[in-house]
Coordinates of C-alpha atoms and ligand atoms in Angstrom, one line a residue:
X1 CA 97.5 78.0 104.8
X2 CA 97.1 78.5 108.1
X3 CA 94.6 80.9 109.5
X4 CA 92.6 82.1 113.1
X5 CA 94.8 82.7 116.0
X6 CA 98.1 81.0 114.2
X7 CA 97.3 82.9 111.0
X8 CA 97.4 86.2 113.0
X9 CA 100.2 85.5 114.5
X10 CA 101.9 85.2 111.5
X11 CA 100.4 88.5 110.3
X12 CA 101.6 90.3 113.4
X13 CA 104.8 88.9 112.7
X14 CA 105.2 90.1 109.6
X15 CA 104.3 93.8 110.6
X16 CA 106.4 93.6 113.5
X17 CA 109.3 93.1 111.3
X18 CA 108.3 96.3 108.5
X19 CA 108.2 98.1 111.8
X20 CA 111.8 96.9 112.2
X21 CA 113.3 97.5 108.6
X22 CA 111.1 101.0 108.8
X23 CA 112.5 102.0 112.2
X24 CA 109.4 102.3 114.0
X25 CA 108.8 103.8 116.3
X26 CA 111.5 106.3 116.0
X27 CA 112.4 108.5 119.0
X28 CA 110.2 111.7 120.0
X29 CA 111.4 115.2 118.9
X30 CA 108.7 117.2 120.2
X31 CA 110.1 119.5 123.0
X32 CA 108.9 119.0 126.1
X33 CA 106.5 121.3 127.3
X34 CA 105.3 121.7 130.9
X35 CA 102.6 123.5 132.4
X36 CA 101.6 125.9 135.4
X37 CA 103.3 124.6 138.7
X38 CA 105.2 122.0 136.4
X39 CA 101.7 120.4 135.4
X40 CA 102.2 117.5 132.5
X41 CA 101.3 118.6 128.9
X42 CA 100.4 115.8 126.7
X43 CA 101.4 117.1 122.6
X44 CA 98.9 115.8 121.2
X45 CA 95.3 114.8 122.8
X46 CA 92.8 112.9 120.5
X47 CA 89.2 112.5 121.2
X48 CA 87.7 110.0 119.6
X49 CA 88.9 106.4 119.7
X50 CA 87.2 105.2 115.9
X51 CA 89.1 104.8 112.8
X52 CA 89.8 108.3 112.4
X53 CA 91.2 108.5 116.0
X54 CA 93.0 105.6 116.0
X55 CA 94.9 106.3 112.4
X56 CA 95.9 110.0 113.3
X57 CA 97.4 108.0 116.7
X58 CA 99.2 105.8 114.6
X59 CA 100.6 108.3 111.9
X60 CA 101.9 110.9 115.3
X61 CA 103.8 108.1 116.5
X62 CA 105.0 107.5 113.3
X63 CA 106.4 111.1 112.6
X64 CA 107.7 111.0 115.8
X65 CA 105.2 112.6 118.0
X66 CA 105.1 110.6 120.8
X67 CA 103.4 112.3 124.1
X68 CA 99.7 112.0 123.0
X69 CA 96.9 110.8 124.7
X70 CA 93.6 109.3 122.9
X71 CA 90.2 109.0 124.7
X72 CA 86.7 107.8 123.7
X73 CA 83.5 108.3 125.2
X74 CA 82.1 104.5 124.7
X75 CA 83.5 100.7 126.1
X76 CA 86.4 99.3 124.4
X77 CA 85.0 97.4 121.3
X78 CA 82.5 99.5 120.7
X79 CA 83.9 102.9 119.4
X80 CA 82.2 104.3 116.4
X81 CA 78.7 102.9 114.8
X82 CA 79.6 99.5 113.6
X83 CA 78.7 97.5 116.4
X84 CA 76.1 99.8 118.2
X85 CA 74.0 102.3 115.9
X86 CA 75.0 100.8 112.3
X87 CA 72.0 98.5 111.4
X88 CA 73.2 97.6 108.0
X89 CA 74.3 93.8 107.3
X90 CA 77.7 94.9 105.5
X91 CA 79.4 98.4 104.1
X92 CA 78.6 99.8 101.2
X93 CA 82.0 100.5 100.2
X94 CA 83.5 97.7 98.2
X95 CA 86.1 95.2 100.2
X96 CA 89.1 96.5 97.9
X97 CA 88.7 99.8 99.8
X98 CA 91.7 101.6 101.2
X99 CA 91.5 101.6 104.8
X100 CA 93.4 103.2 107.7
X101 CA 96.4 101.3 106.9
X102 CA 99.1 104.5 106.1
X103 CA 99.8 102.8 103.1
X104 CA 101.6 99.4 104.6
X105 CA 100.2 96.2 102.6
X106 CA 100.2 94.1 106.0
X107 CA 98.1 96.5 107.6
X108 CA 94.8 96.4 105.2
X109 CA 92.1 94.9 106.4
X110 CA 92.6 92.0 103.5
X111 CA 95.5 91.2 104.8
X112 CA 94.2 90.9 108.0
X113 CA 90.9 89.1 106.6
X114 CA 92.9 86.4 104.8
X115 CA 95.0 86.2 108.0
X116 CA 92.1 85.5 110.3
X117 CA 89.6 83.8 108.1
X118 CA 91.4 82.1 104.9
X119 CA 91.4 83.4 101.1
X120 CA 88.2 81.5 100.4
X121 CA 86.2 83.6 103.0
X122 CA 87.5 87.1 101.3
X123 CA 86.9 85.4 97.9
X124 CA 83.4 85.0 99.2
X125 CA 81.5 88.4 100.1
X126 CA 82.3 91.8 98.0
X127 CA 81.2 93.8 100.8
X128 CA 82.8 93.4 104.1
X129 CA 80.6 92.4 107.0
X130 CA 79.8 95.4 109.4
X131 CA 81.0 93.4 112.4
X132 CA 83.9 91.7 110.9
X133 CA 85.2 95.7 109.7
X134 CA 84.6 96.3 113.6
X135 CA 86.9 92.8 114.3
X136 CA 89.7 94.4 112.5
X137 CA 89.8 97.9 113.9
X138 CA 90.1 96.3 117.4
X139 CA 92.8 94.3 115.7
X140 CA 93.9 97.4 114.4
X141 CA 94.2 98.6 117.7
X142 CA 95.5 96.0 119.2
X143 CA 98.9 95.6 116.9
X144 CA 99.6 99.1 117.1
X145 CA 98.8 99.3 120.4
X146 CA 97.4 102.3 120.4
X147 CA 96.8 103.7 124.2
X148 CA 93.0 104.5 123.9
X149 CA 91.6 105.4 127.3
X150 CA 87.4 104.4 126.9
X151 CA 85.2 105.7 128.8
X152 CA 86.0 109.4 128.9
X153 CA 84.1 112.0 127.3
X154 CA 85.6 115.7 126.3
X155 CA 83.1 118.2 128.0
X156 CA 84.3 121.2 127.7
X157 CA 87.5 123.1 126.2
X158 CA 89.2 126.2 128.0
X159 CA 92.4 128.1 126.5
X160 CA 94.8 128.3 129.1
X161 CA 97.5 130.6 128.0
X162 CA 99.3 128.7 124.9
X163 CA 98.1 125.6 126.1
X164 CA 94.2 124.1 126.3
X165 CA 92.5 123.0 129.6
X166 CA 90.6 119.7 128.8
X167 CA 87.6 118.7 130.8
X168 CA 86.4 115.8 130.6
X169 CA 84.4 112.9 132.7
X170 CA 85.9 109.7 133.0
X171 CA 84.4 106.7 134.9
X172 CA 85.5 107.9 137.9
X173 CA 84.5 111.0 138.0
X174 CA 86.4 114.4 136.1
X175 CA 89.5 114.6 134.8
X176 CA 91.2 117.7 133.7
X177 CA 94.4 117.9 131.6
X178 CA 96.6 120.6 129.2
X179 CA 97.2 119.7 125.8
X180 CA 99.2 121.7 123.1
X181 CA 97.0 120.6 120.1
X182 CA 94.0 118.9 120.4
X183 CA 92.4 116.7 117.7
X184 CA 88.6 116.0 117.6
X185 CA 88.4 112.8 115.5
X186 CA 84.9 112.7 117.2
X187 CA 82.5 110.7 114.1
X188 CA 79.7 111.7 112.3
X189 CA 77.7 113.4 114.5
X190 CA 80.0 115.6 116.6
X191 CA 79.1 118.9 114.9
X192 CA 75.6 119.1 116.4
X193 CA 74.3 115.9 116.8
X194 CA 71.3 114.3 115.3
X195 CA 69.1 116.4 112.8
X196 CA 65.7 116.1 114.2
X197 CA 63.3 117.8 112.1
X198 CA 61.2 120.6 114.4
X199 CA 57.6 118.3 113.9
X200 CA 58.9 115.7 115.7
X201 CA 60.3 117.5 118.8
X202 CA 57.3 117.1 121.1
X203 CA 56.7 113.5 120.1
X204 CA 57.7 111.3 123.4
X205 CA 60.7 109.7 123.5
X206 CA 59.1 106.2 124.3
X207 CA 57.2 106.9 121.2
X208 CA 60.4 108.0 118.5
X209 CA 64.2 107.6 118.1
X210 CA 66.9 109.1 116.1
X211 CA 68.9 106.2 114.0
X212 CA 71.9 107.6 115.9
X213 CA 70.4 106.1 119.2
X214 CA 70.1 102.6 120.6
X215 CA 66.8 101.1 119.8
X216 CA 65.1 97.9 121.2
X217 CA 63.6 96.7 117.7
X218 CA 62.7 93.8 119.3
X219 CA 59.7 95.7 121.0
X220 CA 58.1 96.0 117.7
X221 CA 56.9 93.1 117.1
X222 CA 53.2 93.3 115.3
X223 CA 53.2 97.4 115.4
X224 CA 52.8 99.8 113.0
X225 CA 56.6 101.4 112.1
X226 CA 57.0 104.6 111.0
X227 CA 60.7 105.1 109.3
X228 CA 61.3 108.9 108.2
X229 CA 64.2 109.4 105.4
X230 CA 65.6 107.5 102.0
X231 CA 69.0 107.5 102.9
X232 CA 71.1 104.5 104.1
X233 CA 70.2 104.3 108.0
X234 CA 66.5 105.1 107.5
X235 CA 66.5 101.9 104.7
X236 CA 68.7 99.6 107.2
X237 CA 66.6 100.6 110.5
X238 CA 63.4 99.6 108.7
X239 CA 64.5 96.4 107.7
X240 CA 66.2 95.7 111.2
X241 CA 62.6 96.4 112.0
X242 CA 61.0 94.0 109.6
X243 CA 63.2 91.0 110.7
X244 CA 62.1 91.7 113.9
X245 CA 58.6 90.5 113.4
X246 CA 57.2 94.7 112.9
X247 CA 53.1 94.2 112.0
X248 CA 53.4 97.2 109.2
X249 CA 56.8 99.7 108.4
X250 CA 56.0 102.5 106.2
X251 CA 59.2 104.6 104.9
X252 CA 58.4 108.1 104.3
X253 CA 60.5 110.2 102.0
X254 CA 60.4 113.5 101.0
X255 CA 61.8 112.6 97.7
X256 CA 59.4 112.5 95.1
X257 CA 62.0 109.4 93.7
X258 CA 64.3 107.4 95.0
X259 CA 67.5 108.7 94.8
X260 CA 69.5 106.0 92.4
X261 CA 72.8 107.4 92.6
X262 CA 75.5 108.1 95.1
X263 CA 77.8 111.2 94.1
X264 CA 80.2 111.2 96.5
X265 CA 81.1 107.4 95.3
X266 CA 82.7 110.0 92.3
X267 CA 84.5 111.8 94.5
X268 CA 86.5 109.4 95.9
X269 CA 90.0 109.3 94.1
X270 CA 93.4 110.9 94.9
X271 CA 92.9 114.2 93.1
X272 CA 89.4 114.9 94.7
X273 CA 91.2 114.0 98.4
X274 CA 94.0 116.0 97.8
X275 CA 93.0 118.7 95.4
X276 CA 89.5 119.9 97.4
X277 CA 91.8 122.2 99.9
X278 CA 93.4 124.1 97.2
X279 CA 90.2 124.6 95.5
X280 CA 88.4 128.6 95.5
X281 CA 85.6 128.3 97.7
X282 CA 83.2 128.6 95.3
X283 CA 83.9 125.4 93.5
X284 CA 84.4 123.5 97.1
X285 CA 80.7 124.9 97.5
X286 CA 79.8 124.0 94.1
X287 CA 80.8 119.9 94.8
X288 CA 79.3 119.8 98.1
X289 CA 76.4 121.2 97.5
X290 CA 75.4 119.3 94.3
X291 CA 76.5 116.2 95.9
X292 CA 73.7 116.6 98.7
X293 CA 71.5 118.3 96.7
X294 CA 71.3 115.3 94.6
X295 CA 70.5 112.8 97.7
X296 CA 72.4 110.1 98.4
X297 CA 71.1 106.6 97.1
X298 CA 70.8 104.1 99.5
X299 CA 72.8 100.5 98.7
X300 CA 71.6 98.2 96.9
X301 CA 71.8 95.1 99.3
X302 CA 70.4 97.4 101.9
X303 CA 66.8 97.7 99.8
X304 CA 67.4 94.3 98.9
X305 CA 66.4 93.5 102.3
X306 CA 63.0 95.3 101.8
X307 CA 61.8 93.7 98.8
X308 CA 60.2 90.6 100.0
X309 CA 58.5 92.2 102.8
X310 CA 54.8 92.5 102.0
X311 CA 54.2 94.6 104.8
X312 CA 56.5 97.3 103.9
X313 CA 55.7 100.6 102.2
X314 CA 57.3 103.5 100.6
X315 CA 55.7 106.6 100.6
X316 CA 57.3 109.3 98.1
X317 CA 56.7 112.4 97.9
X318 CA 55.8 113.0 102.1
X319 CA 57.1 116.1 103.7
X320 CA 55.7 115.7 107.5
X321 CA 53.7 119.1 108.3
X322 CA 52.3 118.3 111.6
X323 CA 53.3 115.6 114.2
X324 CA 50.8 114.6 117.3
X325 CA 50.3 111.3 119.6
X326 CA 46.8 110.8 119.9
X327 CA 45.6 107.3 122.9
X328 CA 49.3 106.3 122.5
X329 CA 49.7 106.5 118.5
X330 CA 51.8 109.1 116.7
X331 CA 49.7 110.8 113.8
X332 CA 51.9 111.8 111.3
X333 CA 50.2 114.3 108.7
X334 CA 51.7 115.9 105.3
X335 CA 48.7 117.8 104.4
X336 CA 47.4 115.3 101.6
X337 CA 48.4 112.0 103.5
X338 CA 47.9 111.0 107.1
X339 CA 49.8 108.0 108.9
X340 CA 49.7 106.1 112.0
X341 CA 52.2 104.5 114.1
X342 CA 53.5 102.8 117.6
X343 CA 56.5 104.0 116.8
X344 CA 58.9 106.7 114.9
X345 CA 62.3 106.2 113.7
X346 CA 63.6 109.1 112.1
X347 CA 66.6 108.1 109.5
X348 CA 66.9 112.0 109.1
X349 CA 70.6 112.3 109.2
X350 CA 73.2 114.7 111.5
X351 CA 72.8 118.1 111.9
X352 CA 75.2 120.6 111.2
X353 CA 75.2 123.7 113.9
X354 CA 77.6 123.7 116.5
X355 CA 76.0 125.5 119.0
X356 CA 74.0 122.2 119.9
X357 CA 77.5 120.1 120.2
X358 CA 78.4 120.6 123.8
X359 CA 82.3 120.6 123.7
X360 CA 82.3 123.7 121.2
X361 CA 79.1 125.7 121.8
X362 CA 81.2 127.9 124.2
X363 CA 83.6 128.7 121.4
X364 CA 80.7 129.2 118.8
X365 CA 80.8 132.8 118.8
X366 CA 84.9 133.1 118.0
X367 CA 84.5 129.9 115.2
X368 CA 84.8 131.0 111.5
X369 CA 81.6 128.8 109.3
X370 CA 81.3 129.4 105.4
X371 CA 78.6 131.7 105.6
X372 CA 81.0 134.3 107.4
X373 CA 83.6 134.1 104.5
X374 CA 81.4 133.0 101.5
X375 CA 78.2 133.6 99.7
X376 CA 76.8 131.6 97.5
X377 CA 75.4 132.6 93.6
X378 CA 72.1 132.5 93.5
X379 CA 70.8 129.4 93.3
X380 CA 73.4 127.8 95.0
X381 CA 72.5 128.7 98.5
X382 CA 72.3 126.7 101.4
X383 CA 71.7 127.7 105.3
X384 CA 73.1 123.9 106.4
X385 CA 76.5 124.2 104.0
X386 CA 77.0 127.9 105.8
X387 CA 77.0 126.6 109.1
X388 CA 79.7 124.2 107.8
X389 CA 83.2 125.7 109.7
X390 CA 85.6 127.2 107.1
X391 CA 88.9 125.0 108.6
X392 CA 92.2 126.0 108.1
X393 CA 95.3 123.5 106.1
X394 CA 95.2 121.4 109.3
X395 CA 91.6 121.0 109.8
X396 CA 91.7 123.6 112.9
X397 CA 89.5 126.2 113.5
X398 CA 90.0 129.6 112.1
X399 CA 89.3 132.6 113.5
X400 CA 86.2 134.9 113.0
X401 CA 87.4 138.1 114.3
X402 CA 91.3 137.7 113.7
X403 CA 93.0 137.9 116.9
X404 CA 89.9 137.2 119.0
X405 CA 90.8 133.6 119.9
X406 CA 93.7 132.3 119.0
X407 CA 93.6 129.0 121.1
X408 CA 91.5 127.6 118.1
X409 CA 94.8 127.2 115.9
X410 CA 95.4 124.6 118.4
X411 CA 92.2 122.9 117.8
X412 CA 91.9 120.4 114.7
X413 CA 88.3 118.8 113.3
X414 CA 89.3 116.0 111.9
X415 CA 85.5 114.6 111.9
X416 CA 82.9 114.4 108.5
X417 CA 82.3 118.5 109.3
X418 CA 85.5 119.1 107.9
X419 CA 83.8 117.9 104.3
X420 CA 83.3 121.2 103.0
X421 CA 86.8 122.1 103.6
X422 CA 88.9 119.3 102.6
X423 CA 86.7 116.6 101.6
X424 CA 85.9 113.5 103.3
X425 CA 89.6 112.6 104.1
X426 CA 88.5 112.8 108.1
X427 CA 84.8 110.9 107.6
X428 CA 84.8 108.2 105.2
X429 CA 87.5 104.9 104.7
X430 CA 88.7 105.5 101.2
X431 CA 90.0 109.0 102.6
X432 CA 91.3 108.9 105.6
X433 CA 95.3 107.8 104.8
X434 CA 95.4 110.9 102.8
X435 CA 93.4 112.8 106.1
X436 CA 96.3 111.4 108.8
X437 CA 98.7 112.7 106.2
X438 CA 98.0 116.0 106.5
X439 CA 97.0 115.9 110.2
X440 CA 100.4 114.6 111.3
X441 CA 101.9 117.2 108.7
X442 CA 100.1 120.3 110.0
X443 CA 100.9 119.0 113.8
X444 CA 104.4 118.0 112.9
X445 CA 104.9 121.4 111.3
X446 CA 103.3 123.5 114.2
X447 CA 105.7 121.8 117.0
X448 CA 109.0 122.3 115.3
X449 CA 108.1 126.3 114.6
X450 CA 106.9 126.6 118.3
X451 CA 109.8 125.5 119.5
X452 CA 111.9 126.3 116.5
X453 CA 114.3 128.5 118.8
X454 CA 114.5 125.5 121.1
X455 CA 115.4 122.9 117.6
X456 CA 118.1 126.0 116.9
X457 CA 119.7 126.1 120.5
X458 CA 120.1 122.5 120.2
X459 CA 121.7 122.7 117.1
X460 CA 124.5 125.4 118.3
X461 CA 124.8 123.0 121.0
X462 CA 125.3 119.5 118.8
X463 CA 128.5 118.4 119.4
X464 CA 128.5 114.7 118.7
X465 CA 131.8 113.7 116.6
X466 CA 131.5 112.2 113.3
X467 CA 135.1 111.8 113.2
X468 CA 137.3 110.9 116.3
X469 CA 140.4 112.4 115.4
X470 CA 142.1 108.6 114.6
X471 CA 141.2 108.7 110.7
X472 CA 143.8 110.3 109.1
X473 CA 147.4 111.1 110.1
X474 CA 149.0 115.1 110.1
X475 CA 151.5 115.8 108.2
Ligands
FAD501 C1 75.9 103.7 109.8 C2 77.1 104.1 109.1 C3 77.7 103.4 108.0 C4 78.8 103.8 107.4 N1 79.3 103.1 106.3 C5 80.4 103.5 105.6 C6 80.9 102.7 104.6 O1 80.4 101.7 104.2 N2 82.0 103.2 103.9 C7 82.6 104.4 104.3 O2 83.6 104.8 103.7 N3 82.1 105.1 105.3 C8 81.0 104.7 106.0 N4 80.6 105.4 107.0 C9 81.2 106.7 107.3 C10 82.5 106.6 108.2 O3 83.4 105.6 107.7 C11 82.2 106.2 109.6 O4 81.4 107.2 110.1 C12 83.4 106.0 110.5 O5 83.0 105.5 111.7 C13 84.2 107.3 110.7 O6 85.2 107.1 111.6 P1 85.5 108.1 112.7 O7 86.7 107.6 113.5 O8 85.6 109.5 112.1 O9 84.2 108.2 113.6 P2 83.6 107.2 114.6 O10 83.9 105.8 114.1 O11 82.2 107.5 114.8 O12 84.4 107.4 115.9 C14 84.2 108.6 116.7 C15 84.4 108.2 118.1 O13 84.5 109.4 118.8 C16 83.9 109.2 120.1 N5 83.5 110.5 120.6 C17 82.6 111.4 120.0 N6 82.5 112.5 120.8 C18 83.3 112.3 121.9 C19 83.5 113.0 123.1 N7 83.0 114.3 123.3 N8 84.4 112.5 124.0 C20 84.9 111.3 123.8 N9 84.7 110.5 122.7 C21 83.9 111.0 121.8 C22 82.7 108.3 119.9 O14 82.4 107.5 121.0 C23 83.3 107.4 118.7 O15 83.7 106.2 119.2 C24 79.4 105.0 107.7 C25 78.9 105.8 108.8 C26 77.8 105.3 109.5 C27 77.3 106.2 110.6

């Protein structure tokens, strides 16, 4: 069997000929729009060149919907966490998992796996390695050649008319541009960044980082770690920190247990993805909530990595009250338990408030969230799920005031804040066929009604014979 570059070769092959027998990529119908003074409109304008991006890229172009643009904030290579932020040694989702492959066999990452590396290397791991999943999606990339333009980040968003002003800053310097829908498939945590617990605000930043960031782990050697959270990237970030030569890590949870079970891995089948949407909102509440209410277990092979640390520790039980640096040391107190440390890495998660996410703070205001349309029973209430925005069938944004600002129609969150919505079909691997499904639906739908005058007139107008008059004789 052959396999590296000859073994992809044959892959792309293969895929190059489904796109043959599938007619891909088949023409564009989307109207042509242009703007003021005869400006270029792009359709379609992603943000956000990940898995999620990259997929709803692939599934426009195959409906059809041609004139997009995608953009991503980082290098090429090095969109999404895998590569930069993610610290643990493989997923946790099993290898069998369905990817963002639109359903075609040659596109899975097995295929690609088997391809690249031979059956005997994806007989030998169950989880796939976190760089190798970041191998295929530039594959990914590259065999559907999807256009992304790095090195841009989306700053701000202006309605302009029935079209949306685009700023954002490229590497050399800002770039402005109108877009008819525009699709934020901007990760994890794009819907108000890091959730940094108020104690820790007016610790230094030479003294603490946020999992989300870059750290240098290497500058721990010997010194005492403090690691705040239970949940995946807290576990992970304190055993990069081990391996790194650390002197002490101490975990601190706020969990009187560990957590030993992972709810959403329960909702992850076709009925939860496509069923969640049509849902009453009080059962949508009702899953969410009791997922995260019931913490999220870390995986296995990540506290695997712990256990034959000596100097490792896991604190249960520690809520942080009070937070100081005293002759270069953090003090970390919880009102029974005090704790020292060179150095704070809090694996505290993303928050949820989109005033502190700078491309939709301005739009805040006009942005309909849960806790304007729903209230919880009693018991059931939550100040983080009612910040969550209440999306409409496309993932866009709905309204608060109806008629206020309408330009939100036109803006679709496809990223892990649409959860409470529609379920992690725009956050998580298992999901996100069923997510680029409905994207491409809703977008597919809203162009032909826009311009469904336009798709008439041309209709009146079709005049291409079927028959040419020589088929049968008269009489
Ligand atoms: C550490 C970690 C481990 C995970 N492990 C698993 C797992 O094992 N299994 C699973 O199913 N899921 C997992 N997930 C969840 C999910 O699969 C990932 O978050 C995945 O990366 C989601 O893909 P995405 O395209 O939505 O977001 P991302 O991959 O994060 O891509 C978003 C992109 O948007 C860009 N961007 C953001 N804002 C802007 C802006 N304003 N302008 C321009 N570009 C912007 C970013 O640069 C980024 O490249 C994990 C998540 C994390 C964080």
């Amino acid at each position: 069997m052959v396999t590296g570059r000859s073994g992809l070769d044959q892959l792309e092959g293969q895929i190059r000929r489904d796109f043959r027998y599938l007619n891909y990529p088949p023409d564009n119908w989307v109207k042509p729009m242009s703007g003021p003074d005869g400006a270029s409109v792009a359709d379609v304008v992603i943000i956000g060149g990940g898995m999620c991006g990259m997929a709803a890229a692939f599934g426009l172009r195959r409906e059809g919907i041609q004139n997009f643009r995608i953009f991503d904030a980082r290098d090429a290579g090095a969109e999404g966490p895998w590569v930069t932020t993610a610290r643990m040694r493989t997923l946790r989702s099993p290898k069998r998992l369905a990817g963002p492959n639109l359903n075609l066999p040659n596109l899975t990452f097995r295929m690609w796996c088997v391809a690249k590396y031979g059956r005997e290397m994806w007989e030998s791991f169950e989880y796939i390695p976190r760089e190798m999943w970041m191998e295929y999606l530039i594959w990914y990339r590259h065999i559907l050649d999807i256009p992304t333009e790095n090195n841009h980040r989306l700053e701000r968003i202006e309605p302009e008319g029935d079209l949306l002003r685009l700023h954002l800053q490229g590497p050399d310097g800002p770039v402005t541009l109108l877009a008819r829908h525009l699709v934020l498939a901007t990760g994890r945590a794009a819907f108000g960044g890091c959730r940094i617990p108020a104690v820790f605000e007016d610790i230094p930043p030479s003294l603490i980082a946020h999992t989300e960031e870059a750290i240098d782990f290497s500058a721990m050697a010997g010194k005492r770690v403090l690691v705040i959270g239970g949940a995946a990237s807290a576990v992970d970030s304190a055993a990069v920190a081990l391996e790194q030569g650390a002197g002490e890590v101490h975990l601190l949870m706020r969990a009187t247990e560990i957590p030993r079970v992972n709810k959403f891995k329960n909702t992850a089948y076709p009925g939860f993805f496509r069923g969640t949407l049509a849902l009453d909102d009080a059962r949508r509440w009702r899953f969410l909530h009791y997922s995260l209410a019931s913490r999220i277990a870390p995986p296995r092979l990540s506290m695997l990595r712990l256990k034959e640390y000596d100097n490792f520790h896991i604190h249960k039980g520690v809520s942080v009250r009070q937070a100081a640096v005293t002759d270069g040391a953090v003090q970390l107190d919880s009102g029974d338990r005090k704790f020292t440390g060179d150095f704070v890495i809090l694996g505290t998660g993303y928050a949820i408030d989109m005033t502190r996410q700078p491309e939709l703070a301005a739009h805040a205001g006009d942005i309909r969230l849960w806790r304007d349309h729903f209230m919880p029973p009693a018991g059931l209430e939550s100040d983080e799920l009612g910040r969550f925005p209440y999306l409409g069938p496309g993932f866009e944004f709905l309204e608060k005031e109806p008629g206020a600002a309408p330009h939100l129609a036109r803006i679709h969150l496809f990223n892990a804040a649409s959860m409470l919505s529609h379920s992690g079909i725009s956050a998580d691997i298992p999901g996100v066929n069923v997510g680029v499904e409905r994207l491409v639906n809703a977008l597919a739908s809203a162009f032909f009604t826009e311009d469904a005058d336009r798709h008439l007139a041309d209709l009146y107008a079709y005049a291409e014979p079927e028959l040419l008059g020589d088929e049968w004789r008269e009489d």
